[in-house]
Short mmCIF file of C-alpha atoms in Angstrom, two decimals:
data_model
loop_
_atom_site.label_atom_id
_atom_site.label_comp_id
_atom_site.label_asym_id
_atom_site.label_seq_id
_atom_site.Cartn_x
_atom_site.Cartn_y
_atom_site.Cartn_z
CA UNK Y 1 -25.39 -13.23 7.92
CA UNK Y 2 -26.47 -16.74 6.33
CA UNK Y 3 -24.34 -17.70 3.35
CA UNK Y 4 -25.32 -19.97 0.81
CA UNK Y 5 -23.28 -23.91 0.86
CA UNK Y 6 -20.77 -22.34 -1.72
CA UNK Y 7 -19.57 -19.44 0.22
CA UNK Y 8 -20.10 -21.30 3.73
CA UNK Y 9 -17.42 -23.67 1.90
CA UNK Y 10 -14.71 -20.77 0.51
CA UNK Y 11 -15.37 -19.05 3.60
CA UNK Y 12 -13.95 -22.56 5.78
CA UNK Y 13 -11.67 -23.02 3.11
CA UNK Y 14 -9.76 -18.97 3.60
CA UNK Y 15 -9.89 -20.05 7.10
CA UNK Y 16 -7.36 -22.79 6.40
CA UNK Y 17 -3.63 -23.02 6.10
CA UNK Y 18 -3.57 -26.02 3.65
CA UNK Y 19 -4.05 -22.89 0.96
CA UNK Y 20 -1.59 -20.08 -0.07
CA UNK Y 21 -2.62 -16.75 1.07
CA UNK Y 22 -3.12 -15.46 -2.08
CA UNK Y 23 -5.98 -18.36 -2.86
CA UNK Y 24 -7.63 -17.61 0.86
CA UNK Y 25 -7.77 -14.02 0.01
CA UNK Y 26 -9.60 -15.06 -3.17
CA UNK Y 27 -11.82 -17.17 -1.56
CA UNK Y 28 -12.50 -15.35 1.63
CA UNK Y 29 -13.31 -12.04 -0.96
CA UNK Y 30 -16.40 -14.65 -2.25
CA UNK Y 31 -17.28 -15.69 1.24
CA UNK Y 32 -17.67 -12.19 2.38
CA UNK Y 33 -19.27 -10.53 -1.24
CA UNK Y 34 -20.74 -13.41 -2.64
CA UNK Y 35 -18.77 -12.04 -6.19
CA UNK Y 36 -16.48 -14.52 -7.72
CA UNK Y 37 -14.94 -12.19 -10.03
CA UNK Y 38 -12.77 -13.87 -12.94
CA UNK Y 39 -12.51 -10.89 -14.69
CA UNK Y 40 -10.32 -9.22 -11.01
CA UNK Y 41 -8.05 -12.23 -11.66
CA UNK Y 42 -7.44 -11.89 -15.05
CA UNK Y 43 -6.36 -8.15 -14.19
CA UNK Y 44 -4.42 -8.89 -11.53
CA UNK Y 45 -2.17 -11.39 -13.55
CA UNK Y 46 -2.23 -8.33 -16.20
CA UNK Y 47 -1.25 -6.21 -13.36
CA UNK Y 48 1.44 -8.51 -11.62
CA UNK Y 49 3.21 -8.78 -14.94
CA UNK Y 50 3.20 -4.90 -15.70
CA UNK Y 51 4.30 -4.72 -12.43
CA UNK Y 52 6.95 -6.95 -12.69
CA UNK Y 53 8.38 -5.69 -16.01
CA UNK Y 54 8.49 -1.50 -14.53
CA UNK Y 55 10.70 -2.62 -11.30
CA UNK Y 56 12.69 -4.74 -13.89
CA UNK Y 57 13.40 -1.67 -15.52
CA UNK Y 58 13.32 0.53 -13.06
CA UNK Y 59 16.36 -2.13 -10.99
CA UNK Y 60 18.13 -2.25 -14.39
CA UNK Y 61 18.45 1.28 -14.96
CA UNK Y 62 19.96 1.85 -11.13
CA UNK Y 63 22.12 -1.03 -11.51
CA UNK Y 64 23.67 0.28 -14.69
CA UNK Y 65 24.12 3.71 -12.88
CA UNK Y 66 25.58 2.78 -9.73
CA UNK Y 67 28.26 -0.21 -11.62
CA UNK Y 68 29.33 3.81 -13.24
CA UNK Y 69 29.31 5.60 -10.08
CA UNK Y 70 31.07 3.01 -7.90
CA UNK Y 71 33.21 2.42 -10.87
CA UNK Y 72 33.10 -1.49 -10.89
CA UNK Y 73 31.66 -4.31 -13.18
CA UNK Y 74 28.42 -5.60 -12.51
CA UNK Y 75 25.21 -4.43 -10.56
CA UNK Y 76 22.72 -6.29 -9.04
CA UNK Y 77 20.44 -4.66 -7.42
CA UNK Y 78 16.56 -5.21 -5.67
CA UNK Y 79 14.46 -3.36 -3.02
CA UNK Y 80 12.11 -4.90 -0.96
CA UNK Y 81 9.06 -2.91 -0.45
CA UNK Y 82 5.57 -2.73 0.12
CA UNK Y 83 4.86 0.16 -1.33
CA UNK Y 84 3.49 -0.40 -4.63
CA UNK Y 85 0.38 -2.30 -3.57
CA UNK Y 86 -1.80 0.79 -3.90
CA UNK Y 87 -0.35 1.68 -7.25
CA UNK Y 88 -1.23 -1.76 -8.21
CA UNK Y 89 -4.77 -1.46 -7.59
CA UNK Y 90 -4.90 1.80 -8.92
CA UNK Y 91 -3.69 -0.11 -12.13
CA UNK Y 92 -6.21 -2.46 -11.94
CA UNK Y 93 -8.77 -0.44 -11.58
CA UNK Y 94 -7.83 1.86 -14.79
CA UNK Y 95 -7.45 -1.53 -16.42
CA UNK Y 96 -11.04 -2.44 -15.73
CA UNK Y 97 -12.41 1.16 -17.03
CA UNK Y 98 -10.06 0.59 -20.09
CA UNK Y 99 -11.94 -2.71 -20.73
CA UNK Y 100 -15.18 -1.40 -20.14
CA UNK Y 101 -15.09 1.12 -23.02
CA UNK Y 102 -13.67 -1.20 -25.45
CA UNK Y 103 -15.97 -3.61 -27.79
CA UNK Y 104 -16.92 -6.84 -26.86
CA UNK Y 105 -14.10 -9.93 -28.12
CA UNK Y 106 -11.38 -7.42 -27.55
CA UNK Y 107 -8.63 -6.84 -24.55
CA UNK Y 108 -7.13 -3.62 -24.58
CA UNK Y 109 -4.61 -4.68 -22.01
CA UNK Y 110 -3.27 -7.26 -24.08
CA UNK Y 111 -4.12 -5.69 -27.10
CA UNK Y 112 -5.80 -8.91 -28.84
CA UNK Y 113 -8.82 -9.90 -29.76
CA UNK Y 114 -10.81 -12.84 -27.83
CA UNK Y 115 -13.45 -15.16 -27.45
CA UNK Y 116 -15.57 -16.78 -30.54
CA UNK Y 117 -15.74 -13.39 -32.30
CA UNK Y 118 -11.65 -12.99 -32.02
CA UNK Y 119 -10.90 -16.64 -33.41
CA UNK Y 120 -13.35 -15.88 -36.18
CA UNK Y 121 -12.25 -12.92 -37.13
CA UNK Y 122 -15.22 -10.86 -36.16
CA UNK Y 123 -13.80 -8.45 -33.75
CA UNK Y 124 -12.07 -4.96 -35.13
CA UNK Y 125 -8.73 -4.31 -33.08
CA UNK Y 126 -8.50 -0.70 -34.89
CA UNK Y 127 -12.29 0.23 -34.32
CA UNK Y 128 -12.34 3.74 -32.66
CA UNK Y 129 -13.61 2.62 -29.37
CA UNK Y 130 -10.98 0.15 -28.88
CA UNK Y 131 -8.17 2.42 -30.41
CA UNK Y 132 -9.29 4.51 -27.87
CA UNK Y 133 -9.40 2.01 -24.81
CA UNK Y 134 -5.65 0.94 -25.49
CA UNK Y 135 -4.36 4.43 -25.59
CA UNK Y 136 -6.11 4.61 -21.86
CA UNK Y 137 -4.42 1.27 -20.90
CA UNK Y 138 -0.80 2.62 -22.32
CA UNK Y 139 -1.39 6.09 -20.31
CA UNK Y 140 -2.29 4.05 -17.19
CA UNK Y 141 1.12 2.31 -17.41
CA UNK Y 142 3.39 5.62 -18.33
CA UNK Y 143 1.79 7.13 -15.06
CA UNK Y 144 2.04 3.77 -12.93
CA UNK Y 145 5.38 3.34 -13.71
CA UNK Y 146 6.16 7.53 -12.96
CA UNK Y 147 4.59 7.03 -9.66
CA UNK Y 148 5.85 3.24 -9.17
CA UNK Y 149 9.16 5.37 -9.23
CA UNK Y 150 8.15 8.28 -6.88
CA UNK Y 151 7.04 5.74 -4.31
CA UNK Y 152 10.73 3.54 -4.08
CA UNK Y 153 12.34 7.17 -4.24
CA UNK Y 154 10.75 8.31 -1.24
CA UNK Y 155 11.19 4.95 0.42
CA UNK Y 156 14.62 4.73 -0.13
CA UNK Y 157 15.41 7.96 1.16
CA UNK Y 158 13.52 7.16 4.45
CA UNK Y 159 15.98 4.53 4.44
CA UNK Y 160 19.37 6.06 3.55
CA UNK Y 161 17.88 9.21 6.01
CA UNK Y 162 17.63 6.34 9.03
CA UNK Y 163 20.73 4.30 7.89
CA UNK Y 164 18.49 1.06 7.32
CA UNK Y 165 19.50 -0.76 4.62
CA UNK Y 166 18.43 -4.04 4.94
CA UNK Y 167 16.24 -3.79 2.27
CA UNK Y 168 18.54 -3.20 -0.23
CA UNK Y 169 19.54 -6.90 -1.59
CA UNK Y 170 22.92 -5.83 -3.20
CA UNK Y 171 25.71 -8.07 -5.01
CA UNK Y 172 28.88 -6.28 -6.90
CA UNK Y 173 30.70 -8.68 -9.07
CA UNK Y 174 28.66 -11.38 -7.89
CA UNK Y 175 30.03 -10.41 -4.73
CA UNK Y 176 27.28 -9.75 -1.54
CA UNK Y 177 29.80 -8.35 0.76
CA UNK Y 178 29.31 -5.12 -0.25
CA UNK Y 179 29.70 -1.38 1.15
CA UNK Y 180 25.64 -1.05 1.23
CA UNK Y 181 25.12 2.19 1.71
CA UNK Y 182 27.26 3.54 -0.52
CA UNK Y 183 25.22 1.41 -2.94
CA UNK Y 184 21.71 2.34 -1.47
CA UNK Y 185 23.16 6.93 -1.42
CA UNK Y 186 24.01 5.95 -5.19
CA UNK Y 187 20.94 3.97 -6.42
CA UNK Y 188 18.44 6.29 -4.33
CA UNK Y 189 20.10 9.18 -6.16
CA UNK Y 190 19.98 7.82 -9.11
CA UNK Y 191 16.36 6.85 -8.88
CA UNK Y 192 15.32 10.96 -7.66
CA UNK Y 193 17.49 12.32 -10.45
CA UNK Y 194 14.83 10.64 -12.65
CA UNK Y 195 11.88 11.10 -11.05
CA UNK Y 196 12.56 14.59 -11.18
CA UNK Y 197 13.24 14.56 -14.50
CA UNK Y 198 9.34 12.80 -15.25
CA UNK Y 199 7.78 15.63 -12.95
CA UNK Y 200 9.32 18.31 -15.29
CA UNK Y 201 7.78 16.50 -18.04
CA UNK Y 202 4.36 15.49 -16.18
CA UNK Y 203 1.57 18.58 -15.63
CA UNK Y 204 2.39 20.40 -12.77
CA UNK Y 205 -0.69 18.89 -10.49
CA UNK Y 206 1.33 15.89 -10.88
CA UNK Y 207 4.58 17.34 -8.75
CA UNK Y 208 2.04 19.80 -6.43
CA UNK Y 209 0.44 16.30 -5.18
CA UNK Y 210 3.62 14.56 -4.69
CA UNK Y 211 5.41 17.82 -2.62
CA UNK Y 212 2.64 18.03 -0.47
CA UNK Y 213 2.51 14.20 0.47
CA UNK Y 214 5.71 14.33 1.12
CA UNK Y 215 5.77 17.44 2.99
CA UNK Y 216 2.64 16.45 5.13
CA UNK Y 217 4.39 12.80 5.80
CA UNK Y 218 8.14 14.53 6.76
CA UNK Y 219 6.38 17.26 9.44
CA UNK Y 220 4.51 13.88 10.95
CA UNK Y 221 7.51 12.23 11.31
CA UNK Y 222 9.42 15.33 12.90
CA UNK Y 223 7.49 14.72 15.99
CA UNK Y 224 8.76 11.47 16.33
CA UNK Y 225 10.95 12.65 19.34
CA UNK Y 226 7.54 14.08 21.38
CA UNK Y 227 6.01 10.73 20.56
CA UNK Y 228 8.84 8.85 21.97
CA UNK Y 229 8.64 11.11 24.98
CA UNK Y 230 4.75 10.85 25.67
CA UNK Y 231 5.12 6.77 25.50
CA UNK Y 232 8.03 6.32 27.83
CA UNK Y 233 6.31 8.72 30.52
CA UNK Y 234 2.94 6.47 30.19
CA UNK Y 235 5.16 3.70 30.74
CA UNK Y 236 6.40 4.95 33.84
CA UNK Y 237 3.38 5.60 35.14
CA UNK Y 238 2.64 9.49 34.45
CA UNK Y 239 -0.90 9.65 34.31
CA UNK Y 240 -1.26 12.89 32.19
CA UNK Y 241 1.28 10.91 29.49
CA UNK Y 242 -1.64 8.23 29.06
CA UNK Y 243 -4.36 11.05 28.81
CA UNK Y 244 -1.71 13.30 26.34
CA UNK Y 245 -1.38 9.77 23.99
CA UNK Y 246 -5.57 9.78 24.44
CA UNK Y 247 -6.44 13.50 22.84
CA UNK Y 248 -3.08 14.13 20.73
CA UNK Y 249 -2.16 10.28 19.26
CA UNK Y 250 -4.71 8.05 19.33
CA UNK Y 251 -7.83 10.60 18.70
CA UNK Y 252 -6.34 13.47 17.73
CA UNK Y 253 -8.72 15.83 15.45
CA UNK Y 254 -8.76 14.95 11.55
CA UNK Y 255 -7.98 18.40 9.46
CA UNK Y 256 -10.66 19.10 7.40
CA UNK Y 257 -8.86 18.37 4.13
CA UNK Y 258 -8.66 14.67 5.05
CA UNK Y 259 -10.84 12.63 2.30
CA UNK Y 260 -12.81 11.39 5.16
CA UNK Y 261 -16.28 11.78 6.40
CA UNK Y 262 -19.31 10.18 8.43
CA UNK Y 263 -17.76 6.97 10.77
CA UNK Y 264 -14.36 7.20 9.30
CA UNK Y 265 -13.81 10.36 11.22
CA UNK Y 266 -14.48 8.71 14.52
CA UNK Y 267 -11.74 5.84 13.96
CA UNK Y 268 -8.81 5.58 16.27
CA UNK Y 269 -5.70 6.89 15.32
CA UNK Y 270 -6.75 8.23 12.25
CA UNK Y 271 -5.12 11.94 12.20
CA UNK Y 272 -1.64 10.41 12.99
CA UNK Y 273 -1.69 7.28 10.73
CA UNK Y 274 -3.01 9.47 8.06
CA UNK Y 275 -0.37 11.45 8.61
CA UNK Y 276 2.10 8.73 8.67
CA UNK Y 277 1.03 6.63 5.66
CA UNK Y 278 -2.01 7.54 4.09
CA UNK Y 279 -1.43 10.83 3.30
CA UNK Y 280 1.44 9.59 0.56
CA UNK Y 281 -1.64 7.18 -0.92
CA UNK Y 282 -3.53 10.19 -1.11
CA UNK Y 283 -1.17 12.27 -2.89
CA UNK Y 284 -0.53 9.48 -5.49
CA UNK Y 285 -4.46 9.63 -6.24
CA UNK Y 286 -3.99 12.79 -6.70
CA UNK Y 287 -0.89 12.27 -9.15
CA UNK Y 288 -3.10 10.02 -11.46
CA UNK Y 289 -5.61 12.58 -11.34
CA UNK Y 290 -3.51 14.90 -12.29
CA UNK Y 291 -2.75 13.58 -14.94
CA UNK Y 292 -6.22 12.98 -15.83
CA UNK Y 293 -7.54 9.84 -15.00
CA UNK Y 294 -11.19 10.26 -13.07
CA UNK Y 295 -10.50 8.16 -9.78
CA UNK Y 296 -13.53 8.30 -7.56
CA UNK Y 297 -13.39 9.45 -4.16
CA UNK Y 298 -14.59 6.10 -2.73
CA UNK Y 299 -12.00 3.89 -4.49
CA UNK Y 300 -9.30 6.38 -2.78
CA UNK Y 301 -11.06 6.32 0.16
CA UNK Y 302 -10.77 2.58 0.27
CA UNK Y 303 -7.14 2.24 -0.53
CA UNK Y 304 -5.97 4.75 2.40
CA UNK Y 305 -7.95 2.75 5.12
CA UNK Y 306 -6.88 -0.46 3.68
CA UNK Y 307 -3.02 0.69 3.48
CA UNK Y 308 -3.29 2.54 7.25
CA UNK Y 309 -4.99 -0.40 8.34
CA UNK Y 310 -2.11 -2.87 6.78
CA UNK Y 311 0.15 -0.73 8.61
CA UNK Y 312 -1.20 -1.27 11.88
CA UNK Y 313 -1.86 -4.97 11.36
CA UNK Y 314 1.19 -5.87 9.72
CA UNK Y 315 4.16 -3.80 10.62
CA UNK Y 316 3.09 -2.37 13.91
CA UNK Y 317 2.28 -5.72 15.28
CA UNK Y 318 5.06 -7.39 13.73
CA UNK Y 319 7.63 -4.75 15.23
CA UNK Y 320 5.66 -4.52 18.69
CA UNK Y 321 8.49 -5.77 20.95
CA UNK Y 322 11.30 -3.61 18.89
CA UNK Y 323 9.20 -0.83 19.09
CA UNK Y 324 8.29 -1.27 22.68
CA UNK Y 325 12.61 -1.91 22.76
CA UNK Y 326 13.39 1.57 21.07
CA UNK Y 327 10.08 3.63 22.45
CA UNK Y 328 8.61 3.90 19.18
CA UNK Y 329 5.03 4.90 19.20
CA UNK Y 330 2.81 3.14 17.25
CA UNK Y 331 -1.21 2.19 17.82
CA UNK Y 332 -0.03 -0.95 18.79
CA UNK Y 333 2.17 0.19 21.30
CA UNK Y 334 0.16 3.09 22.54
CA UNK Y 335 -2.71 0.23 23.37
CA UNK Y 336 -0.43 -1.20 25.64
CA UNK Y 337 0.68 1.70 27.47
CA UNK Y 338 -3.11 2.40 27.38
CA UNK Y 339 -5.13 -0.98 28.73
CA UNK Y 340 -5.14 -2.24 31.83
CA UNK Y 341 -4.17 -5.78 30.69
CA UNK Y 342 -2.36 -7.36 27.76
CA UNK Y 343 -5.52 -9.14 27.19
CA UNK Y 344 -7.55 -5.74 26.87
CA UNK Y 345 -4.78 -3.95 24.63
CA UNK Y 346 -4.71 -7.21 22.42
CA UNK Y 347 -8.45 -7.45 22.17
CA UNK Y 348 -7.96 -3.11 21.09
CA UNK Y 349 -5.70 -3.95 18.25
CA UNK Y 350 -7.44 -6.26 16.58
CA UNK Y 351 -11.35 -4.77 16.97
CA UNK Y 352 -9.43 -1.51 15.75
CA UNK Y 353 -7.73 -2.94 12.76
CA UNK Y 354 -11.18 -4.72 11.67
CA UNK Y 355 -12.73 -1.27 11.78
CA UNK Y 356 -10.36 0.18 9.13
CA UNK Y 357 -10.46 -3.12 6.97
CA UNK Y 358 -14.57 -3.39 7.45
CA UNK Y 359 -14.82 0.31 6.20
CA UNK Y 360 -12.24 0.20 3.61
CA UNK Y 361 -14.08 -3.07 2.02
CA UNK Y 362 -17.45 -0.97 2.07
CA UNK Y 363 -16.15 2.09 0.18
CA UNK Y 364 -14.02 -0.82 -2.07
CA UNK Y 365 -17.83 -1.79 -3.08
CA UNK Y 366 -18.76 1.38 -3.82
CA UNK Y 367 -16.31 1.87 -6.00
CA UNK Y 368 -16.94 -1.39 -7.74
CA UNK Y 369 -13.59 -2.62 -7.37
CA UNK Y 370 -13.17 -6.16 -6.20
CA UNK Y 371 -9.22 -6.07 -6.41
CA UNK Y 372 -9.53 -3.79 -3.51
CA UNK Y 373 -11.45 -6.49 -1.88
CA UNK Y 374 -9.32 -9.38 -2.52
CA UNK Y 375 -6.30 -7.46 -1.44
CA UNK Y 376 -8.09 -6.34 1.95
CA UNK Y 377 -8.42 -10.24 2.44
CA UNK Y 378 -5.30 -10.68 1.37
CA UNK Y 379 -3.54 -8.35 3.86
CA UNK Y 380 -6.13 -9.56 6.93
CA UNK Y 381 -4.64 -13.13 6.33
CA UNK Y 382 -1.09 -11.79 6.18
CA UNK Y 383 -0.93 -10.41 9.66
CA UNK Y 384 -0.09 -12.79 13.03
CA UNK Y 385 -1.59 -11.12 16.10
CA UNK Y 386 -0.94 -13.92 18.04
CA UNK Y 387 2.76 -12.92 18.58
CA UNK Y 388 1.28 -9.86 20.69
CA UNK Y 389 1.31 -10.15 24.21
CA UNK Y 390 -2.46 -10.96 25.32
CA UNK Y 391 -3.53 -13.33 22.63
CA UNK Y 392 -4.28 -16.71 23.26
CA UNK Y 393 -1.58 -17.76 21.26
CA UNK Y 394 0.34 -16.09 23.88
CA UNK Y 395 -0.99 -17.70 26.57
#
């Protein structure tokens, strides 16, 4: 592909380090589309600070309730978590629709009226159209911040369930030698008491799409023991281990329900990293639409190969030699135990990751969301494959 001077420049530039990620992302997006998209930055900052202000809340409220259950002053609380990406471009992408049906000079996400015909009093903030689009915008936030909620409930009771609670930054009365689990069992809790709560309220598609995430996601991660088992026999050598991690792990048949069709079906590891990650992406589509916003198969299509692939290329190669420690299998891992040669698994990982992102950036286009695309970008830069065994950084 020849790129014009401009995007031959961004695309040297995202290449950098001099940059923060978030600019290369942003510039590597143009080098790749050719789409310099102001409007995706404007509604990301909208969406960062929406963002910002629900887990503000949302931290507030469990701090409040746990200072009452542990019986003791002050509360603060945070979770780390990469969770809410999706839900964030979700966001943005209702915000965009929201803007599209309003009238031109006026910003139903910030609810003002812009440009020449805002300053000179020519726009109508209470015409019908944009009365309209700011009731969609408000709607997009009640359900983002519902689902915002579901996602950190379900995350932190992964992490109470494995007794990891590293995530949880804690202090009690400014104190951060703290009892943290008996912090995390009360916050996480808390946190289900009201998400519960907002799926009474919520239609009932709303819960149905959640339970059977969840329920998918939990009977993936009860074979966690077999898994275990099929990677330490490949490592010592049992042939039929290697072929078992082949047909049942890393091509394992993709159920018919999976929103998946054509070339995606064919991608390594697909089944079980649905399984694992996407399917919990897919049932908070569902959630939105469920609560009726129209979100078009390709923009969910995008955000599940983006997320599965940000698993692979982020975590799993970030935790290779702890999982390879603790006989966790992963893609990453199961490449190893499945080349011939560091070199050869290394070179796996990486063509395999660029599958999911080069696929999930082609449905992201379809779906005429460049947020999607930027944060694709975003998460390639993020990743370091040259800690993996096999790289030449490694050399």
């Amino acid at each position: 592909m020849i790129r014009s001077p401009p995007r031959a420049v961004a695309g040297r530039l995202a290449a950098t380090d001099r940059l923060s990620t978030a600019q290369r992302a942003i510039l590597g997006y143009y080098a790749e589309s050719g789409r310099f998209d102001y409007r995706a930055l404007r509604i990301k900052s909208a969406v960062d600070d929406t963002l910002e202000a629900i887990l503000d809340d949302v931290y507030a409220d469990i701090e409040d309730a746990v200072a009452a259950e542990l019986d003791v002053g002050t509360v603060d609380f945070e979770y780390e978590t990469k969770l809410t990406l999706p839900a964030e471009l979700t966001l943005g992408y209702l915000y965009r629709r929201a803007i599209a049906r309003s009238t031109a000079g006026y910003d139903p996400v910030a609810d003002e009226a812009t440009g020449l015909g805002g300053r000179l009093g020519r726009v109508d903030p209470s015409a019908a159209a944009n009365r309209e689009a700011r009731e969609y915008v408000e709607r997009a936030e009640e359900a983002t911040a519902l689902i915002v909620q579901a996602l950190l409930d379900g995350d932190m009771r992964d992490a109470v369930n494995d007794d990891e609670f590293e995530d949880f930054e804690v202090r009690v009365d400014g104190e951060t030698e703290v009892d943290r689990k008996r912090v995390a069992v009360a916050a996480q809790a808390h946190l289900q008491s009201v998400v519960e709560a907002a799926f009474d309220r919520a239609p009932d598609a709303v819960r149905i799409a959640y339970d059977d995430a969840v329920e998918r996601s939990e009977a993936h991660q009860e074979q966690d023991d077999r898994f275990r088992e099929l990677l330490a026999d490949a490592l010592d050598g049992d042939g039929d281990a290697v072929e078992r991690i082949e047909s049942e792990y890393k091509f394992a048949p993709v159920p018919e329900d999976a929103p998946f069709e054509g070339d995606e079906r064919d991608l390594p590891y697909l089944r079980t990293q649905y399984d694992r990650v996407g399917v919990i992406y897919r049932g908070m589509l569902d959630a939105y639409r469920g609560i009726g916003f129209e979100i078009p198969a390709a923009f969910g299509t995008s955000i599940v190969l983006a997320i599965i692939g940000a698993q692979i290329w982020l975590d799993d190669v970030d935790d290779y030699r702890d999982d390879v420690a603790e006989g966790q299998l992963t893609p990453v891992t199961a490449e190893y135990a499945l080349a011939d040669d560091d070199a050869t698994a290394y070179e796996h990982v990486v063509g395999i990751t660029e599958r999911y992102f080069d696929l999930a950036r082609d449905h992201a286009a379809k779906a005429g969301s460049p947020l999607n695309g930027i944060a694709i970008e975003y998460i390639l830069r993020s990743g370091d494959p040259g800690r993996l065994p096999g790289s030449d950084a490694d050399a």
